[in-house]
Every structure is written in structure tokens, then in C-alpha cells.
Amino acid sequence: MAVRSLWAGRLRVQRLLAWSAAWESKGWPLPFSTATQRTAGEDCRSEDPPDELGPPLAERALRVKAVKLEKEVQDLTVRYQRAVADCENIRRQTQRCVEDAKIFGIQSFCKDLVEVADILEKTTECISEESEPEDQKLTLEKVFRGLLLLEAKLKSVFAKHGLEKLTPIGDKYDPHEHELICHVPAGVGVQPGTVALVRQDGYKLHGRTIRLARVEVAVESQRRL
């Protein structure tokens, strides 16, 4: 009986080994192996989220992110306020410069005109009611020299500041520079459509006409108005 039981146990072991070899040859894990139990246990643990550690960690991450975003918002707010203040300062400075330019833009021109006024004042001082009749000729000579000096000084001031006098006699009529007063018959050497006479001088400032010259324009006799 003992031999038969031993033989039966041996057959069972051989069948189990053969079955295990066939199972492993197909690449299947043994259902009762330690690896299978460990893998199944790990899978079960991976599917079940940790109830104690998961929510606190997520909440902590959200709080950190919220604090970071709040700091960024504060930083951007400060930068925006500084930019607005800088823009306002620039606007005020620009406005102040524009106002100063309006007030003191002709300062240099006025300073030169003061010198012209000095010459004119000295010229008028030469004429007085107490002057003797025999001194009138000398007085007139002084006044004439003063007027010549005054004219030369005015021309110098005008040229310095880009003020140009228009002398359009003989030039073709230009409505952008000339104001037509009347037509006159074209004489000898005067072409029709050109300026024959200037009644009032015109002026340009740096190439821009600031006062039209009042002129008379020559036309043919039959076209006289």
C-alpha cells in the first residue's frame, strides 16, 4: 500500500510538472505563482487611489498655484500703475513744452526787433521842436541815414529768420503768391499774364507764403477789364 501511494504521488508530481511546463511554454503566468499574486496585488493597489494622501496633496498644489497667480497679478498691477504714471508725466511735459513753444517761439525774433526799435528811437531823437531852422538840413541828413540803417537792419533780421520779401514784377501770375487787384494793358517789354505792378509786397516764411503780394497783371488791350 505504501508503495502504491508513493507511486501515485509521483505520478501526480510528474503530471503537475508537465502541466506547468506546457503552461509556461505558452507564456501564460501560473495562476497560483508568487509573481501573479504580486502583480494582481499591485494592480489592485494602483486602481484604488490613496484616500488619505490624494486630496490633501491636490489641495496643497492648488493653493501654491493660487498664491503664485496672485503674486503675478500684483506684479502686473504695479507695473501697469507705473506705466500709467509715466505716460501721464510725459503728457504733462509735452504739454508744457508746447505751451512754452507758443509763448517763447518768437523770442529770438523779438530780440532782433528790439535792436530795430533802438535804431528807430535814435532816429526820432534827431527831430525835435527846438531845433533851429539852419539845423534842419543836418537833421534831415541824420534821419535819412537812420532810415537807411533801419532798413538794412530789418532786411538782416528778416533773412536771419527765413522771412523773404516777394518781388514778383515780371513774373507770371500765381494765385498762390499774388492777389490780383486789376488788369492793365501790356506795355512794351511786358508779357501778358505777368505782373506789371506791385501795390503791396508779399512775404514768405521758410518758403511758405504768409502774405500775398497785391499786384496788377498785364493783359492784351482787348482783354482789359
Short mmCIF file of C-alpha atoms in Angstrom, two decimals:
data_model
loop_
_atom_site.label_atom_id
_atom_site.label_comp_id
_atom_site.label_asym_id
_atom_site.label_seq_id
_atom_site.Cartn_x
_atom_site.Cartn_y
_atom_site.Cartn_z
CA MET A 1 0.00 0.00 0.00
CA ALA A 2 2.81 2.36 0.83
CA VAL A 3 4.50 1.65 -2.48
CA ARG A 4 1.29 2.23 -4.38
CA SER A 5 0.63 5.54 -2.62
CA LEU A 6 4.20 6.66 -3.32
CA TRP A 7 3.79 5.71 -6.95
CA ALA A 8 0.52 7.60 -7.20
CA GLY A 9 2.07 10.71 -5.63
CA ARG A 10 4.96 10.51 -8.04
CA LEU A 11 2.56 10.39 -10.99
CA ARG A 12 0.74 13.44 -9.69
CA VAL A 13 4.01 15.37 -9.40
CA GLN A 14 5.02 14.41 -12.92
CA ARG A 15 1.63 15.47 -14.31
CA LEU A 16 1.84 18.76 -12.42
CA LEU A 17 5.34 19.43 -13.75
CA ALA A 18 4.23 18.57 -17.30
CA TRP A 19 1.20 20.86 -17.00
CA SER A 20 3.33 23.66 -15.60
CA ALA A 21 5.87 23.30 -18.43
CA ALA A 22 3.11 23.38 -21.06
CA TRP A 23 1.54 26.45 -19.39
CA GLU A 24 4.85 28.33 -19.26
CA SER A 25 5.72 27.41 -22.88
CA LYS A 26 2.67 29.37 -24.00
CA GLY A 27 3.77 32.40 -22.00
CA TRP A 28 0.95 32.27 -19.51
CA PRO A 29 1.70 33.07 -15.88
CA LEU A 30 0.90 30.40 -13.41
CA PRO A 31 -2.37 31.20 -11.66
CA PHE A 32 -1.02 30.46 -8.22
CA SER A 33 2.51 31.79 -8.64
CA THR A 34 4.02 34.44 -6.39
CA ALA A 35 4.58 36.81 -9.34
CA THR A 36 0.95 36.53 -10.36
CA GLN A 37 -0.21 37.26 -6.86
CA ARG A 38 2.20 40.20 -6.55
CA THR A 39 1.10 41.68 -9.91
CA ALA A 40 -2.55 41.28 -9.02
CA GLY A 41 -1.94 42.94 -5.71
CA GLU A 42 -0.09 45.84 -7.31
CA ASP A 43 -2.86 46.28 -9.86
CA CYS A 44 -5.42 46.41 -7.10
CA ARG A 45 -3.39 48.94 -5.22
CA SER A 46 -2.87 51.08 -8.38
CA GLU A 47 -6.58 51.15 -9.13
CA ASP A 48 -7.54 52.26 -5.67
CA PRO A 49 -6.45 55.91 -5.07
CA PRO A 50 -4.97 56.67 -1.69
CA ASP A 51 -7.78 58.14 0.28
CA GLU A 52 -5.52 59.66 2.91
CA LEU A 53 -2.78 61.30 0.75
CA GLY A 54 -4.53 62.17 -2.58
CA PRO A 55 -6.92 65.06 -1.72
CA PRO A 56 -4.53 66.90 0.65
CA LEU A 57 -1.76 66.88 -1.96
CA ALA A 58 -4.09 68.16 -4.70
CA GLU A 59 -5.45 70.89 -2.45
CA ARG A 60 -1.93 71.92 -1.48
CA ALA A 61 -0.90 72.13 -5.16
CA LEU A 62 -3.93 74.31 -5.92
CA ARG A 63 -3.09 76.63 -3.04
CA VAL A 64 0.51 77.00 -4.23
CA LYS A 65 -0.68 77.77 -7.75
CA ALA A 66 -3.22 80.29 -6.45
CA VAL A 67 -0.55 82.07 -4.42
CA LYS A 68 1.74 82.20 -7.46
CA LEU A 69 -1.01 83.62 -9.67
CA GLU A 70 -1.89 86.20 -7.05
CA LYS A 71 1.72 87.37 -6.92
CA GLU A 72 1.81 87.64 -10.71
CA VAL A 73 -1.39 89.71 -10.67
CA GLN A 74 0.05 92.04 -8.05
CA ASP A 75 3.26 92.43 -10.02
CA LEU A 76 1.38 93.20 -13.25
CA THR A 77 -0.85 95.67 -11.41
CA VAL A 78 2.16 97.56 -10.06
CA ARG A 79 3.79 97.63 -13.48
CA TYR A 80 0.58 98.88 -15.07
CA GLN A 81 0.22 101.67 -12.50
CA ARG A 82 3.83 102.74 -13.09
CA ALA A 83 3.30 102.77 -16.86
CA VAL A 84 0.16 104.91 -16.46
CA ALA A 85 2.05 107.34 -14.23
CA ASP A 86 4.95 107.56 -16.71
CA CYS A 87 2.53 108.26 -19.57
CA GLU A 88 0.84 110.98 -17.56
CA ASN A 89 4.20 112.61 -16.75
CA ILE A 90 5.22 112.51 -20.41
CA ARG A 91 1.89 114.05 -21.42
CA ARG A 92 2.30 116.89 -18.93
CA GLN A 93 5.88 117.56 -20.01
CA THR A 94 4.88 117.58 -23.67
CA GLN A 95 2.00 119.94 -22.98
CA ARG A 96 4.33 122.24 -21.05
CA CYS A 97 6.85 122.23 -23.92
CA VAL A 98 4.11 123.06 -26.42
CA GLU A 99 2.89 125.94 -24.29
CA ASP A 100 6.44 127.26 -23.87
CA ALA A 101 6.97 126.99 -27.63
CA LYS A 102 3.83 129.03 -28.25
CA ILE A 103 4.89 131.73 -25.81
CA PHE A 104 8.64 131.89 -26.41
CA GLY A 105 8.80 130.62 -30.00
CA ILE A 106 9.35 134.14 -31.35
CA GLN A 107 11.73 135.14 -28.58
CA SER A 108 14.74 135.30 -30.89
CA PHE A 109 12.78 137.27 -33.48
CA CYS A 110 11.57 139.73 -30.86
CA LYS A 111 15.10 140.16 -29.53
CA ASP A 112 16.28 141.19 -33.00
CA LEU A 113 13.33 143.54 -33.42
CA VAL A 114 14.35 145.30 -30.22
CA GLU A 115 17.55 146.36 -31.95
CA VAL A 116 15.48 147.74 -34.82
CA ALA A 117 13.38 149.67 -32.31
CA ASP A 118 16.57 151.13 -30.81
CA ILE A 119 17.65 152.45 -34.21
CA LEU A 120 14.21 153.92 -34.83
CA GLU A 121 14.21 155.59 -31.42
CA LYS A 122 17.61 157.16 -32.02
CA THR A 123 16.46 158.37 -35.40
CA THR A 124 13.38 160.08 -33.97
CA GLU A 125 15.53 161.77 -31.32
CA CYS A 126 17.26 163.68 -34.11
CA ILE A 127 13.99 165.56 -34.77
CA SER A 128 12.99 167.97 -32.05
CA GLU A 129 10.77 171.04 -31.95
CA GLU A 130 13.59 173.12 -30.51
CA SER A 131 15.90 172.60 -33.49
CA GLU A 132 16.97 175.77 -35.26
CA PRO A 133 15.98 176.36 -38.92
CA GLU A 134 19.60 176.29 -40.02
CA ASP A 135 19.97 172.85 -38.43
CA GLN A 136 17.05 171.31 -40.33
CA LYS A 137 19.23 170.19 -43.22
CA LEU A 138 21.62 168.39 -40.86
CA THR A 139 18.67 166.86 -39.05
CA LEU A 140 17.19 165.53 -42.29
CA GLU A 141 20.53 164.01 -43.21
CA LYS A 142 20.67 162.21 -39.84
CA VAL A 143 17.11 160.97 -40.26
CA PHE A 144 17.89 159.69 -43.75
CA ARG A 145 20.97 157.84 -42.54
CA GLY A 146 18.97 156.42 -39.66
CA LEU A 147 16.27 155.18 -42.02
CA LEU A 148 18.85 153.53 -44.26
CA LEU A 149 20.37 151.83 -41.23
CA LEU A 150 16.91 150.78 -40.09
CA GLU A 151 16.08 149.25 -43.47
CA ALA A 152 19.35 147.36 -43.60
CA LYS A 153 18.80 146.03 -40.08
CA LEU A 154 15.27 144.90 -40.92
CA LYS A 155 16.48 143.06 -44.00
CA SER A 156 19.15 141.35 -41.90
CA VAL A 157 16.60 140.29 -39.28
CA PHE A 158 14.21 139.01 -41.94
CA ALA A 159 16.92 136.99 -43.66
CA LYS A 160 18.08 135.54 -40.32
CA HIS A 161 14.62 134.22 -39.51
CA GLY A 162 13.74 132.99 -43.01
CA LEU A 163 11.42 135.86 -43.89
CA GLU A 164 11.68 136.59 -47.59
CA LYS A 165 10.23 139.54 -49.45
CA LEU A 166 8.43 138.78 -52.71
CA THR A 167 9.47 140.83 -55.74
CA PRO A 168 7.21 139.43 -58.47
CA ILE A 169 7.48 142.16 -61.11
CA GLY A 170 7.80 140.43 -64.47
CA ASP A 171 6.91 137.03 -63.01
CA LYS A 172 3.97 135.00 -64.23
CA TYR A 173 0.82 135.50 -62.20
CA ASP A 174 0.49 132.87 -59.47
CA PRO A 175 -2.72 132.88 -57.40
CA HIS A 176 -0.85 131.12 -54.57
CA GLU A 177 1.54 134.06 -54.18
CA HIS A 178 -0.26 137.02 -55.76
CA GLU A 179 -3.53 138.79 -55.06
CA LEU A 180 -4.93 140.24 -58.27
CA ILE A 181 -6.14 143.80 -57.92
CA CYS A 182 -6.81 144.66 -61.54
CA HIS A 183 -5.66 144.12 -65.11
CA VAL A 184 -3.60 146.67 -67.01
CA PRO A 185 -2.71 146.81 -70.71
CA ALA A 186 0.51 145.07 -71.56
CA GLY A 187 3.12 147.69 -72.44
CA VAL A 188 6.43 147.47 -74.18
CA GLY A 189 8.53 144.64 -72.79
CA VAL A 190 5.69 143.37 -70.60
CA GLN A 191 4.24 139.98 -71.46
CA PRO A 192 0.51 139.35 -70.98
CA GLY A 193 -0.22 137.29 -67.88
CA THR A 194 2.77 138.66 -65.95
CA VAL A 195 2.92 141.04 -63.00
CA ALA A 196 3.17 144.62 -64.22
CA LEU A 197 2.98 146.49 -60.90
CA VAL A 198 3.18 145.62 -57.20
CA ARG A 199 0.90 147.60 -54.91
CA GLN A 200 1.86 145.81 -51.71
CA ASP A 201 4.78 143.49 -51.13
CA GLY A 202 4.23 139.87 -50.19
CA TYR A 203 6.31 137.74 -47.82
CA LYS A 204 7.31 134.10 -47.40
CA LEU A 205 8.42 132.45 -44.19
CA HIS A 206 10.72 129.48 -44.82
CA GLY A 207 9.20 129.03 -48.26
CA ARG A 208 5.56 129.35 -47.15
CA THR A 209 3.61 132.39 -48.28
CA ILE A 210 2.32 134.28 -45.26
CA ARG A 211 1.10 137.36 -47.15
CA LEU A 212 0.10 137.56 -50.79
CA ALA A 213 1.57 140.33 -52.90
CA ARG A 214 -1.13 142.67 -54.21
CA VAL A 215 -0.38 143.07 -57.91
CA GLU A 216 -1.65 144.33 -61.23
CA VAL A 217 -1.41 141.84 -64.08
CA ALA A 218 -0.75 142.77 -67.70
CA VAL A 219 -3.23 141.66 -70.37
CA GLU A 220 -3.76 142.37 -74.01
CA SER A 221 -5.69 145.53 -74.78
CA GLN A 222 -8.87 143.80 -75.92
CA ARG A 223 -8.99 141.74 -72.74
CA ARG A 224 -8.77 144.73 -70.39
CA LEU A 225 -11.39 144.62 -67.65
#
